[in-house]
Amino acid sequence: MAYPRDLSIADAIKRYGLPKSHKVHWSATRKADVVRAVHDRVISFHEARSRYLLSRSEFEEWERDYNATSRSGAVRAATLEDA
């Protein structure tokens, strides 16, 4: 369990603004939210896979997109700070 023992998985998902189930439109933002939640240990990788019916390769694709977006955002922010 990645979330605190006194917090249910439902409460962790609600606090982080994650979808309750896999029955949503998976926008880039929602995908990034799930990846971020796993990285921040709000939910476990296995919980995300089970709850959102993700294959390992699908989650890894979401993760690559998230990392690419995060890096490009960091580069833009650094460029703006230098200007």
PDB file of N, CA and C in Angstrom:
ATOM      1  N   MET A   1       0.851  -1.175   0.000  1.00  0.00           N
ATOM      2  CA  MET A   1       0.000   0.000   0.000  1.00  0.00           C
ATOM      3  C   MET A   1       0.893   1.233   0.000  1.00  0.00           C
ATOM      4  N   ALA A   2       0.688   2.131  -0.948  1.00  0.00           N
ATOM      5  CA  ALA A   2       1.516   3.314  -1.089  1.00  0.00           C
ATOM      6  C   ALA A   2       0.990   4.490  -0.258  1.00  0.00           C
ATOM      7  N   TYR A   3      -0.290   4.529  -0.010  1.00  0.00           N
ATOM      8  CA  TYR A   3      -0.893   5.638   0.716  1.00  0.00           C
ATOM      9  C   TYR A   3      -0.879   5.343   2.215  1.00  0.00           C
ATOM     10  N   PRO A   4      -1.048   6.371   3.060  1.00  0.00           N
ATOM     11  CA  PRO A   4      -1.010   6.155   4.507  1.00  0.00           C
ATOM     12  C   PRO A   4      -2.075   5.153   4.957  1.00  0.00           C
ATOM     13  N   ARG A   5      -1.769   4.397   5.996  1.00  0.00           N
ATOM     14  CA  ARG A   5      -2.684   3.358   6.485  1.00  0.00           C
ATOM     15  C   ARG A   5      -4.036   3.913   6.941  1.00  0.00           C
ATOM     16  N   ASP A   6      -4.067   5.148   7.416  1.00  0.00           N
ATOM     17  CA  ASP A   6      -5.324   5.712   7.897  1.00  0.00           C
ATOM     18  C   ASP A   6      -6.152   6.335   6.773  1.00  0.00           C
ATOM     19  N   LEU A   7      -5.721   6.165   5.523  1.00  0.00           N
ATOM     20  CA  LEU A   7      -6.400   6.735   4.362  1.00  0.00           C
ATOM     21  C   LEU A   7      -6.793   5.593   3.435  1.00  0.00           C
ATOM     22  N   SER A   8      -8.066   5.519   3.088  1.00  0.00           N
ATOM     23  CA  SER A   8      -8.504   4.457   2.183  1.00  0.00           C
ATOM     24  C   SER A   8      -8.045   4.776   0.761  1.00  0.00           C
ATOM     25  N   ILE A   9      -8.020   3.768  -0.088  1.00  0.00           N
ATOM     26  CA  ILE A   9      -7.640   3.987  -1.478  1.00  0.00           C
ATOM     27  C   ILE A   9      -8.628   4.949  -2.142  1.00  0.00           C
ATOM     28  N   ALA A  10      -9.899   4.856  -1.790  1.00  0.00           N
ATOM     29  CA  ALA A  10     -10.905   5.770  -2.352  1.00  0.00           C
ATOM     30  C   ALA A  10     -10.604   7.212  -1.960  1.00  0.00           C
ATOM     31  N   ASP A  11     -10.217   7.430  -0.702  1.00  0.00           N
ATOM     32  CA  ASP A  11      -9.869   8.782  -0.254  1.00  0.00           C
ATOM     33  C   ASP A  11      -8.607   9.286  -0.939  1.00  0.00           C
ATOM     34  N   ALA A  12      -7.623   8.405  -1.110  1.00  0.00           N
ATOM     35  CA  ALA A  12      -6.382   8.802  -1.795  1.00  0.00           C
ATOM     36  C   ALA A  12      -6.674   9.216  -3.228  1.00  0.00           C
ATOM     37  N   ILE A  13      -7.511   8.444  -3.902  1.00  0.00           N
ATOM     38  CA  ILE A  13      -7.860   8.753  -5.289  1.00  0.00           C
ATOM     39  C   ILE A  13      -8.637  10.063  -5.359  1.00  0.00           C
ATOM     40  N   LYS A  14      -9.561  10.248  -4.434  1.00  0.00           N
ATOM     41  CA  LYS A  14     -10.353  11.491  -4.411  1.00  0.00           C
ATOM     42  C   LYS A  14      -9.464  12.704  -4.144  1.00  0.00           C
ATOM     43  N   ARG A  15      -8.572  12.602  -3.173  1.00  0.00           N
ATOM     44  CA  ARG A  15      -7.680  13.728  -2.845  1.00  0.00           C
ATOM     45  C   ARG A  15      -6.794  14.113  -4.020  1.00  0.00           C
ATOM     46  N   TYR A  16      -6.378  13.125  -4.796  1.00  0.00           N
ATOM     47  CA  TYR A  16      -5.474  13.384  -5.915  1.00  0.00           C
ATOM     48  C   TYR A  16      -6.223  13.730  -7.197  1.00  0.00           C
ATOM     49  N   GLY A  17      -7.547  13.655  -7.158  1.00  0.00           N
ATOM     50  CA  GLY A  17      -8.351  14.005  -8.319  1.00  0.00           C
ATOM     51  C   GLY A  17      -8.304  12.977  -9.441  1.00  0.00           C
ATOM     52  N   LEU A  18      -8.061  11.720  -9.085  1.00  0.00           N
ATOM     53  CA  LEU A  18      -7.991  10.667 -10.089  1.00  0.00           C
ATOM     54  C   LEU A  18      -9.388  10.154 -10.420  1.00  0.00           C
ATOM     55  N   PRO A  19      -9.564   9.611 -11.620  1.00  0.00           N
ATOM     56  CA  PRO A  19     -10.863   9.007 -11.951  1.00  0.00           C
ATOM     57  C   PRO A  19     -11.162   7.833 -11.022  1.00  0.00           C
ATOM     58  N   LYS A  20     -12.440   7.589 -10.752  1.00  0.00           N
ATOM     59  CA  LYS A  20     -12.839   6.491  -9.878  1.00  0.00           C
ATOM     60  C   LYS A  20     -12.666   5.138 -10.555  1.00  0.00           C
ATOM     61  N   SER A  21     -12.764   5.119 -11.865  1.00  0.00           N
ATOM     62  CA  SER A  21     -12.640   3.853 -12.589  1.00  0.00           C
ATOM     63  C   SER A  21     -12.044   4.094 -13.968  1.00  0.00           C
ATOM     64  N   HIS A  22     -11.996   3.035 -14.747  1.00  0.00           N
ATOM     65  CA  HIS A  22     -11.455   3.109 -16.102  1.00  0.00           C
ATOM     66  C   HIS A  22     -12.460   3.688 -17.093  1.00  0.00           C
ATOM     67  N   LYS A  23     -13.684   3.925 -16.678  1.00  0.00           N
ATOM     68  CA  LYS A  23     -14.754   4.366 -17.580  1.00  0.00           C
ATOM     69  C   LYS A  23     -14.776   5.877 -17.741  1.00  0.00           C
ATOM     70  N   VAL A  24     -13.697   6.429 -18.268  1.00  0.00           N
ATOM     71  CA  VAL A  24     -13.592   7.865 -18.523  1.00  0.00           C
ATOM     72  C   VAL A  24     -12.915   8.081 -19.869  1.00  0.00           C
ATOM     73  N   HIS A  25     -13.009   9.278 -20.378  1.00  0.00           N
ATOM     74  CA  HIS A  25     -12.216   9.643 -21.555  1.00  0.00           C
ATOM     75  C   HIS A  25     -10.796   9.902 -21.056  1.00  0.00           C
ATOM     76  N   TRP A  26      -9.822   9.184 -21.614  1.00  0.00           N
ATOM     77  CA  TRP A  26      -8.448   9.296 -21.135  1.00  0.00           C
ATOM     78  C   TRP A  26      -7.710  10.403 -21.881  1.00  0.00           C
ATOM     79  N   SER A  27      -7.870  11.619 -21.396  1.00  0.00           N
ATOM     80  CA  SER A  27      -7.134  12.754 -21.947  1.00  0.00           C
ATOM     81  C   SER A  27      -5.677  12.669 -21.505  1.00  0.00           C
ATOM     82  N   ALA A  28      -4.832  13.440 -22.142  1.00  0.00           N
ATOM     83  CA  ALA A  28      -3.416  13.478 -21.768  1.00  0.00           C
ATOM     84  C   ALA A  28      -3.261  13.908 -20.309  1.00  0.00           C
ATOM     85  N   THR A  29      -4.094  14.812 -19.860  1.00  0.00           N
ATOM     86  CA  THR A  29      -4.030  15.302 -18.482  1.00  0.00           C
ATOM     87  C   THR A  29      -4.385  14.188 -17.495  1.00  0.00           C
ATOM     88  N   ARG A  30      -5.439  13.426 -17.780  1.00  0.00           N
ATOM     89  CA  ARG A  30      -5.819  12.329 -16.883  1.00  0.00           C
ATOM     90  C   ARG A  30      -4.734  11.259 -16.835  1.00  0.00           C
ATOM     91  N   LYS A  31      -4.168  10.944 -17.987  1.00  0.00           N
ATOM     92  CA  LYS A  31      -3.086   9.960 -18.029  1.00  0.00           C
ATOM     93  C   LYS A  31      -1.906  10.444 -17.188  1.00  0.00           C
ATOM     94  N   ALA A  32      -1.561  11.719 -17.350  1.00  0.00           N
ATOM     95  CA  ALA A  32      -0.445  12.301 -16.588  1.00  0.00           C
ATOM     96  C   ALA A  32      -0.746  12.279 -15.093  1.00  0.00           C
ATOM     97  N   ASP A  33      -1.993  12.524 -14.714  1.00  0.00           N
ATOM     98  CA  ASP A  33      -2.374  12.491 -13.299  1.00  0.00           C
ATOM     99  C   ASP A  33      -2.156  11.109 -12.699  1.00  0.00           C
ATOM    100  N   VAL A  34      -2.505  10.067 -13.450  1.00  0.00           N
ATOM    101  CA  VAL A  34      -2.317   8.703 -12.951  1.00  0.00           C
ATOM    102  C   VAL A  34      -0.826   8.401 -12.813  1.00  0.00           C
ATOM    103  N   VAL A  35      -0.041   8.763 -13.824  1.00  0.00           N
ATOM    104  CA  VAL A  35       1.407   8.522 -13.762  1.00  0.00           C
ATOM    105  C   VAL A  35       2.013   9.282 -12.589  1.00  0.00           C
ATOM    106  N   ARG A  36       1.625  10.530 -12.421  1.00  0.00           N
ATOM    107  CA  ARG A  36       2.145  11.348 -11.320  1.00  0.00           C
ATOM    108  C   ARG A  36       1.769  10.736  -9.974  1.00  0.00           C
ATOM    109  N   ALA A  37       0.540  10.241  -9.861  1.00  0.00           N
ATOM    110  CA  ALA A  37       0.096   9.620  -8.612  1.00  0.00           C
ATOM    111  C   ALA A  37       0.925   8.376  -8.281  1.00  0.00           C
ATOM    112  N   VAL A  38       1.260   7.596  -9.289  1.00  0.00           N
ATOM    113  CA  VAL A  38       2.097   6.419  -9.065  1.00  0.00           C
ATOM    114  C   VAL A  38       3.505   6.863  -8.676  1.00  0.00           C
ATOM    115  N   HIS A  39       4.046   7.839  -9.385  1.00  0.00           N
ATOM    116  CA  HIS A  39       5.394   8.325  -9.068  1.00  0.00           C
ATOM    117  C   HIS A  39       5.458   8.916  -7.662  1.00  0.00           C
ATOM    118  N   ASP A  40       4.394   9.617  -7.261  1.00  0.00           N
ATOM    119  CA  ASP A  40       4.351  10.242  -5.932  1.00  0.00           C
ATOM    120  C   ASP A  40       3.909   9.262  -4.842  1.00  0.00           C
ATOM    121  N   ARG A  41       3.669   8.007  -5.227  1.00  0.00           N
ATOM    122  CA  ARG A  41       3.263   6.939  -4.313  1.00  0.00           C
ATOM    123  C   ARG A  41       1.919   7.195  -3.635  1.00  0.00           C
ATOM    124  N   VAL A  42       1.045   7.907  -4.349  1.00  0.00           N
ATOM    125  CA  VAL A  42      -0.317   8.094  -3.861  1.00  0.00           C
ATOM    126  C   VAL A  42      -1.067   6.776  -4.011  1.00  0.00           C
ATOM    127  N   ILE A  43      -0.856   6.101  -5.141  1.00  0.00           N
ATOM    128  CA  ILE A  43      -1.370   4.755  -5.358  1.00  0.00           C
ATOM    129  C   ILE A  43      -0.220   3.915  -5.909  1.00  0.00           C
ATOM    130  N   SER A  44      -0.330   2.631  -5.755  1.00  0.00           N
ATOM    131  CA  SER A  44       0.723   1.758  -6.266  1.00  0.00           C
ATOM    132  C   SER A  44       0.534   1.524  -7.759  1.00  0.00           C
ATOM    133  N   PHE A  45       1.589   1.094  -8.401  1.00  0.00           N
ATOM    134  CA  PHE A  45       1.533   0.739  -9.811  1.00  0.00           C
ATOM    135  C   PHE A  45       0.489  -0.352 -10.033  1.00  0.00           C
ATOM    136  N   HIS A  46       0.471  -1.334  -9.156  1.00  0.00           N
ATOM    137  CA  HIS A  46      -0.483  -2.444  -9.301  1.00  0.00           C
ATOM    138  C   HIS A  46      -1.922  -1.976  -9.099  1.00  0.00           C
ATOM    139  N   GLU A  47      -2.139  -1.051  -8.180  1.00  0.00           N
ATOM    140  CA  GLU A  47      -3.478  -0.496  -7.975  1.00  0.00           C
ATOM    141  C   GLU A  47      -3.917   0.268  -9.219  1.00  0.00           C
ATOM    142  N   ALA A  48      -3.033   1.063  -9.807  1.00  0.00           N
ATOM    143  CA  ALA A  48      -3.367   1.806 -11.026  1.00  0.00           C
ATOM    144  C   ALA A  48      -3.704   0.849 -12.168  1.00  0.00           C
ATOM    145  N   ARG A  49      -2.896  -0.194 -12.326  1.00  0.00           N
ATOM    146  CA  ARG A  49      -3.156  -1.169 -13.395  1.00  0.00           C
ATOM    147  C   ARG A  49      -4.493  -1.864 -13.194  1.00  0.00           C
ATOM    148  N   SER A  50      -4.781  -2.242 -11.972  1.00  0.00           N
ATOM    149  CA  SER A  50      -6.023  -2.949 -11.672  1.00  0.00           C
ATOM    150  C   SER A  50      -7.238  -2.030 -11.812  1.00  0.00           C
ATOM    151  N   ARG A  51      -7.162  -0.867 -11.212  1.00  0.00           N
ATOM    152  CA  ARG A  51      -8.303   0.061 -11.205  1.00  0.00           C
ATOM    153  C   ARG A  51      -8.623   0.591 -12.593  1.00  0.00           C
ATOM    154  N   TYR A  52      -7.598   0.870 -13.385  1.00  0.00           N
ATOM    155  CA  TYR A  52      -7.794   1.498 -14.694  1.00  0.00           C
ATOM    156  C   TYR A  52      -7.620   0.529 -15.859  1.00  0.00           C
ATOM    157  N   LEU A  53      -7.510  -0.762 -15.554  1.00  0.00           N
ATOM    158  CA  LEU A  53      -7.406  -1.817 -16.568  1.00  0.00           C
ATOM    159  C   LEU A  53      -6.287  -1.537 -17.568  1.00  0.00           C
ATOM    160  N   LEU A  54      -5.114  -1.248 -17.038  1.00  0.00           N
ATOM    161  CA  LEU A  54      -3.961  -0.899 -17.877  1.00  0.00           C
ATOM    162  C   LEU A  54      -3.028  -2.088 -18.033  1.00  0.00           C
ATOM    163  N   SER A  55      -2.513  -2.252 -19.224  1.00  0.00           N
ATOM    164  CA  SER A  55      -1.428  -3.208 -19.402  1.00  0.00           C
ATOM    165  C   SER A  55      -0.137  -2.509 -18.993  1.00  0.00           C
ATOM    166  N   ARG A  56       0.880  -3.284 -18.745  1.00  0.00           N
ATOM    167  CA  ARG A  56       2.175  -2.700 -18.393  1.00  0.00           C
ATOM    168  C   ARG A  56       2.666  -1.790 -19.526  1.00  0.00           C
ATOM    169  N   SER A  57       2.528  -2.252 -20.770  1.00  0.00           N
ATOM    170  CA  SER A  57       3.017  -1.457 -21.904  1.00  0.00           C
ATOM    171  C   SER A  57       2.214  -0.161 -22.066  1.00  0.00           C
ATOM    172  N   GLU A  58       0.915  -0.203 -21.783  1.00  0.00           N
ATOM    173  CA  GLU A  58       0.103   1.016 -21.872  1.00  0.00           C
ATOM    174  C   GLU A  58       0.543   2.027 -20.816  1.00  0.00           C
ATOM    175  N   PHE A  59       0.754   1.551 -19.583  1.00  0.00           N
ATOM    176  CA  PHE A  59       1.214   2.460 -18.534  1.00  0.00           C
ATOM    177  C   PHE A  59       2.579   3.036 -18.903  1.00  0.00           C
ATOM    178  N   GLU A  60       3.467   2.216 -19.437  1.00  0.00           N
ATOM    179  CA  GLU A  60       4.800   2.688 -19.831  1.00  0.00           C
ATOM    180  C   GLU A  60       4.711   3.740 -20.935  1.00  0.00           C
ATOM    181  N   GLU A  61       3.747   3.584 -21.836  1.00  0.00           N
ATOM    182  CA  GLU A  61       3.532   4.601 -22.875  1.00  0.00           C
ATOM    183  C   GLU A  61       3.079   5.915 -22.246  1.00  0.00           C
ATOM    184  N   TRP A  62       2.143   5.833 -21.306  1.00  0.00           N
ATOM    185  CA  TRP A  62       1.688   7.024 -20.592  1.00  0.00           C
ATOM    186  C   TRP A  62       2.860   7.674 -19.871  1.00  0.00           C
ATOM    187  N   GLU A  63       3.705   6.839 -19.286  1.00  0.00           N
ATOM    188  CA  GLU A  63       4.863   7.324 -18.539  1.00  0.00           C
ATOM    189  C   GLU A  63       5.853   8.045 -19.477  1.00  0.00           C
ATOM    190  N   ARG A  64       6.097   7.482 -20.656  1.00  0.00           N
ATOM    191  CA  ARG A  64       6.990   8.137 -21.639  1.00  0.00           C
ATOM    192  C   ARG A  64       6.433   9.490 -22.045  1.00  0.00           C
ATOM    193  N   ASP A  65       5.134   9.543 -22.309  1.00  0.00           N
ATOM    194  CA  ASP A  65       4.507  10.819 -22.674  1.00  0.00           C
ATOM    195  C   ASP A  65       4.611  11.823 -21.534  1.00  0.00           C
ATOM    196  N   TYR A  66       4.376  11.367 -20.321  1.00  0.00           N
ATOM    197  CA  TYR A  66       4.471  12.232 -19.140  1.00  0.00           C
ATOM    198  C   TYR A  66       5.890  12.782 -18.979  1.00  0.00           C
ATOM    199  N   ASN A  67       6.879  11.900 -19.107  1.00  0.00           N
ATOM    200  CA  ASN A  67       8.276  12.318 -18.967  1.00  0.00           C
ATOM    201  C   ASN A  67       8.685  13.288 -20.069  1.00  0.00           C
ATOM    202  N   ALA A  68       8.247  13.040 -21.286  1.00  0.00           N
ATOM    203  CA  ALA A  68       8.571  13.935 -22.403  1.00  0.00           C
ATOM    204  C   ALA A  68       7.949  15.312 -22.183  1.00  0.00           C
ATOM    205  N   THR A  69       6.714  15.324 -21.721  1.00  0.00           N
ATOM    206  CA  THR A  69       6.034  16.594 -21.457  1.00  0.00           C
ATOM    207  C   THR A  69       6.690  17.329 -20.300  1.00  0.00           C
ATOM    208  N   SER A  70       7.059  16.587 -19.264  1.00  0.00           N
ATOM    209  CA  SER A  70       7.710  17.203 -18.099  1.00  0.00           C
ATOM    210  C   SER A  70       9.058  17.812 -18.491  1.00  0.00           C
ATOM    211  N   ARG A  71       9.825  17.083 -19.288  1.00  0.00           N
ATOM    212  CA  ARG A  71      11.138  17.593 -19.722  1.00  0.00           C
ATOM    213  C   ARG A  71      10.980  18.820 -20.602  1.00  0.00           C
ATOM    214  N   SER A  72      10.045  18.789 -21.543  1.00  0.00           N
ATOM    215  CA  SER A  72       9.884  19.942 -22.431  1.00  0.00           C
ATOM    216  C   SER A  72       9.389  21.152 -21.652  1.00  0.00           C
ATOM    217  N   GLY A  73       8.541  20.918 -20.634  1.00  0.00           N
ATOM    218  CA  GLY A  73       8.076  22.020 -19.783  1.00  0.00           C
ATOM    219  C   GLY A  73       9.207  22.597 -18.965  1.00  0.00           C
ATOM    220  N   ALA A  74      10.105  21.745 -18.476  1.00  0.00           N
ATOM    221  CA  ALA A  74      11.249  22.209 -17.689  1.00  0.00           C
ATOM    222  C   ALA A  74      12.207  23.007 -18.562  1.00  0.00           C
ATOM    223  N   VAL A  75      12.395  22.563 -19.804  1.00  0.00           N
ATOM    224  CA  VAL A  75      13.266  23.290 -20.731  1.00  0.00           C
ATOM    225  C   VAL A  75      12.679  24.645 -21.046  1.00  0.00           C
ATOM    226  N   ARG A  76      11.366  24.703 -21.299  1.00  0.00           N
ATOM    227  CA  ARG A  76      10.701  25.994 -21.579  1.00  0.00           C
ATOM    228  C   ARG A  76      10.832  26.927 -20.391  1.00  0.00           C
ATOM    229  N   ALA A  77      10.610  26.413 -19.168  1.00  0.00           N
ATOM    230  CA  ALA A  77      10.691  27.243 -17.963  1.00  0.00           C
ATOM    231  C   ALA A  77      12.099  27.777 -17.779  1.00  0.00           C
ATOM    232  N   ALA A  78      13.113  26.958 -18.005  1.00  0.00           N
ATOM    233  CA  ALA A  78      14.499  27.391 -17.875  1.00  0.00           C
ATOM    234  C   ALA A  78      14.829  28.444 -18.915  1.00  0.00           C
ATOM    235  N   THR A  79      14.323  28.271 -20.122  1.00  0.00           N
ATOM    236  CA  THR A  79      14.555  29.241 -21.198  1.00  0.00           C
ATOM    237  C   THR A  79      13.907  30.575 -20.860  1.00  0.00           C
ATOM    238  N   LEU A  80      12.699  30.540 -20.309  1.00  0.00           N
ATOM    239  CA  LEU A  80      12.014  31.766 -19.933  1.00  0.00           C
ATOM    240  C   LEU A  80      12.723  32.472 -18.782  1.00  0.00           C
ATOM    241  N   GLU A  81      13.297  31.711 -17.852  1.00  0.00           N
ATOM    242  CA  GLU A  81      14.023  32.311 -16.740  1.00  0.00           C
ATOM    243  C   GLU A  81      15.303  32.991 -17.224  1.00  0.00           C
ATOM    244  N   ASP A  82      15.924  32.438 -18.268  1.00  0.00           N
ATOM    245  CA  ASP A  82      17.160  33.015 -18.797  1.00  0.00           C
ATOM    246  C   ASP A  82      16.902  34.279 -19.613  1.00  0.00           C
ATOM    247  N   ALA A  83      15.675  34.439 -20.084  1.00  0.00           N
ATOM    248  CA  ALA A  83      15.352  35.579 -20.965  1.00  0.00           C
ATOM    249  C   ALA A  83      15.306  36.873 -20.199  1.00  0.00           C
TER     250      ALA A  83
END
